[in-house]
Amino acid sequence: MTESLEGAVARLRLPFNPLYIRPGNVICGPAIFALADIALYAVAWMHVAVADHAVTTEATVHFLAGAKPGDLMAEACVLKVGKRLLIAQCHIRFVVENALCARVIGTYAMPPVAKAG
């Protein structure tokens, strides 16, 4: 769920679903990464006109703490935009304690801009 797409930051929320819980009573990694990937794509789209055709070329996830049951909030921003690559980061927090549970760095390959003529 989109919270905001303002300025240089994309904020998205993943509402809690009991199906995301894994042993240890924490939210599973795939749910956390899915939220981050969508937030990173959203912030890429905010910065580059051809981001509709962007593809993820690399993503690194650092799980910092177990995300307790509840909503997750993603906040993504662009670190660098080049001719062919865009690099962005995303912080994921579990809303219950506003605690950082993951940091994701993603790189997107941007398609070449079509030349007129």
mmCIF file of C-alpha atoms in Angstrom:
data_model
loop_
_atom_site.group_PDB
_atom_site.id
_atom_site.type_symbol
_atom_site.label_atom_id
_atom_site.label_comp_id
_atom_site.label_asym_id
_atom_site.label_seq_id
_atom_site.Cartn_x
_atom_site.Cartn_y
_atom_site.Cartn_z
ATOM 1 C CA MET A 1 0.000 0.000 0.000
ATOM 2 C CA THR A 2 1.476 3.374 -0.989
ATOM 3 C CA GLU A 3 1.820 5.819 1.884
ATOM 4 C CA SER A 4 3.492 8.574 -0.135
ATOM 5 C CA LEU A 5 5.544 9.290 -3.246
ATOM 6 C CA GLU A 6 6.918 12.725 -2.467
ATOM 7 C CA GLY A 7 10.114 14.539 -3.307
ATOM 8 C CA ALA A 8 12.871 11.961 -3.556
ATOM 9 C CA VAL A 9 11.322 9.356 -1.251
ATOM 10 C CA ALA A 10 8.861 6.510 -1.727
ATOM 11 C CA ARG A 11 7.071 5.249 1.394
ATOM 12 C CA LEU A 12 5.091 2.023 1.209
ATOM 13 C CA ARG A 13 3.351 -0.071 3.851
ATOM 14 C CA LEU A 14 2.856 -3.837 3.891
ATOM 15 C CA PRO A 15 -0.225 -4.597 5.996
ATOM 16 C CA PHE A 16 0.242 -7.491 8.391
ATOM 17 C CA ASN A 17 -0.888 -10.937 7.288
ATOM 18 C CA PRO A 18 -0.532 -13.957 9.615
ATOM 19 C CA LEU A 19 0.646 -15.989 6.609
ATOM 20 C CA TYR A 20 3.914 -13.988 6.694
ATOM 21 C CA ILE A 21 4.872 -15.358 10.125
ATOM 22 C CA ARG A 22 7.644 -17.926 10.314
ATOM 23 C CA PRO A 23 8.984 -19.930 13.265
ATOM 24 C CA GLY A 24 10.265 -17.557 15.927
ATOM 25 C CA ASN A 25 7.171 -15.347 15.515
ATOM 26 C CA VAL A 26 8.847 -13.010 13.025
ATOM 27 C CA ILE A 27 7.864 -11.901 9.520
ATOM 28 C CA CYS A 28 9.500 -13.975 6.787
ATOM 29 C CA GLY A 29 12.342 -12.624 4.651
ATOM 30 C CA PRO A 30 10.517 -12.984 1.318
ATOM 31 C CA ALA A 31 7.749 -10.629 2.502
ATOM 32 C CA ILE A 32 10.340 -8.088 3.646
ATOM 33 C CA PHE A 33 12.251 -8.309 0.362
ATOM 34 C CA ALA A 34 9.066 -8.062 -1.746
ATOM 35 C CA LEU A 35 8.158 -4.804 0.002
ATOM 36 C CA ALA A 36 11.675 -3.445 -0.499
ATOM 37 C CA ASP A 37 11.761 -4.398 -4.183
ATOM 38 C CA ILE A 38 8.467 -2.644 -4.856
ATOM 39 C CA ALA A 39 9.585 0.464 -2.933
ATOM 40 C CA LEU A 40 12.897 0.553 -4.814
ATOM 41 C CA TYR A 41 11.107 0.248 -8.150
ATOM 42 C CA ALA A 42 8.700 3.021 -7.133
ATOM 43 C CA VAL A 43 11.523 5.416 -6.288
ATOM 44 C CA ALA A 44 13.299 4.528 -9.560
ATOM 45 C CA TRP A 45 10.098 5.309 -11.449
ATOM 46 C CA MET A 46 9.925 8.684 -9.666
ATOM 47 C CA HIS A 47 13.398 9.635 -10.957
ATOM 48 C CA VAL A 48 13.722 8.207 -14.456
ATOM 49 C CA ALA A 49 11.215 8.436 -17.293
ATOM 50 C CA VAL A 50 12.202 5.037 -18.761
ATOM 51 C CA ALA A 51 11.988 3.199 -15.416
ATOM 52 C CA ASP A 52 8.901 1.347 -16.683
ATOM 53 C CA HIS A 53 11.346 -0.944 -18.467
ATOM 54 C CA ALA A 54 13.968 -1.092 -15.714
ATOM 55 C CA VAL A 55 15.108 -4.483 -14.461
ATOM 56 C CA THR A 56 16.710 -5.402 -11.165
ATOM 57 C CA THR A 57 20.329 -6.366 -11.747
ATOM 58 C CA GLU A 58 21.411 -6.698 -8.126
ATOM 59 C CA ALA A 59 19.902 -6.524 -4.672
ATOM 60 C CA THR A 60 21.555 -6.963 -1.296
ATOM 61 C CA VAL A 61 19.455 -7.473 1.805
ATOM 62 C CA HIS A 62 20.830 -6.939 5.283
ATOM 63 C CA PHE A 63 18.424 -8.375 7.845
ATOM 64 C CA LEU A 64 19.155 -6.428 11.020
ATOM 65 C CA ALA A 65 16.475 -7.662 13.417
ATOM 66 C CA GLY A 66 13.485 -9.975 13.409
ATOM 67 C CA ALA A 67 10.370 -8.107 12.299
ATOM 68 C CA LYS A 68 7.672 -8.661 14.891
ATOM 69 C CA PRO A 69 4.083 -9.302 13.784
ATOM 70 C CA GLY A 70 2.479 -6.125 12.488
ATOM 71 C CA ASP A 71 2.674 -3.787 9.517
ATOM 72 C CA LEU A 72 5.993 -3.103 7.805
ATOM 73 C CA MET A 73 6.977 0.315 6.462
ATOM 74 C CA ALA A 74 9.445 0.856 3.624
ATOM 75 C CA GLU A 75 11.255 4.091 2.871
ATOM 76 C CA ALA A 76 13.282 4.162 -0.348
ATOM 77 C CA CYS A 77 15.520 6.786 -1.901
ATOM 78 C CA VAL A 78 17.870 6.981 -4.864
ATOM 79 C CA LEU A 79 21.590 7.030 -4.145
ATOM 80 C CA LYS A 80 22.841 7.526 -7.715
ATOM 81 C CA VAL A 81 21.421 7.793 -11.215
ATOM 82 C CA GLY A 82 23.744 7.104 -14.128
ATOM 83 C CA LYS A 83 23.203 6.669 -17.857
ATOM 84 C CA ARG A 84 22.445 2.950 -17.577
ATOM 85 C CA LEU A 85 22.175 2.163 -13.852
ATOM 86 C CA LEU A 86 20.197 3.490 -10.927
ATOM 87 C CA ILE A 87 21.214 2.616 -7.373
ATOM 88 C CA ALA A 88 18.737 3.009 -4.529
ATOM 89 C CA GLN A 89 18.390 2.012 -0.904
ATOM 90 C CA CYS A 90 15.417 1.013 1.198
ATOM 91 C CA HIS A 91 14.984 0.824 4.951
ATOM 92 C CA ILE A 92 12.294 -1.502 6.278
ATOM 93 C CA ARG A 93 10.867 -0.896 9.747
ATOM 94 C CA PHE A 94 8.337 -2.864 11.719
ATOM 95 C CA VAL A 95 5.727 -0.334 12.721
ATOM 96 C CA VAL A 96 4.981 -1.817 16.161
ATOM 97 C CA GLU A 97 8.280 -0.468 17.535
ATOM 98 C CA ASN A 98 9.397 1.764 14.615
ATOM 99 C CA ALA A 99 12.537 -0.373 14.601
ATOM 100 C CA LEU A 100 14.764 -0.970 11.588
ATOM 101 C CA CYS A 101 14.649 -4.633 10.585
ATOM 102 C CA ALA A 102 16.265 -4.581 7.119
ATOM 103 C CA ARG A 103 18.330 -2.441 4.776
ATOM 104 C CA VAL A 104 18.262 -3.186 1.059
ATOM 105 C CA ILE A 105 20.463 -1.768 -1.695
ATOM 106 C CA GLY A 106 19.206 -2.336 -5.239
ATOM 107 C CA THR A 107 20.656 -1.660 -8.665
ATOM 108 C CA TYR A 108 18.413 -1.285 -11.699
ATOM 109 C CA ALA A 109 19.476 -1.417 -15.339
ATOM 110 C CA MET A 110 17.756 1.336 -17.239
ATOM 111 C CA PRO A 111 16.930 0.787 -20.904
ATOM 112 C CA PRO A 112 18.570 3.114 -23.390
ATOM 113 C CA VAL A 113 16.467 6.089 -24.387
ATOM 114 C CA ALA A 114 15.134 5.682 -27.933
ATOM 115 C CA LYS A 115 16.672 8.133 -30.360
ATOM 116 C CA ALA A 116 14.367 10.244 -32.469
ATOM 117 C CA GLY A 117 14.509 9.821 -36.176
#
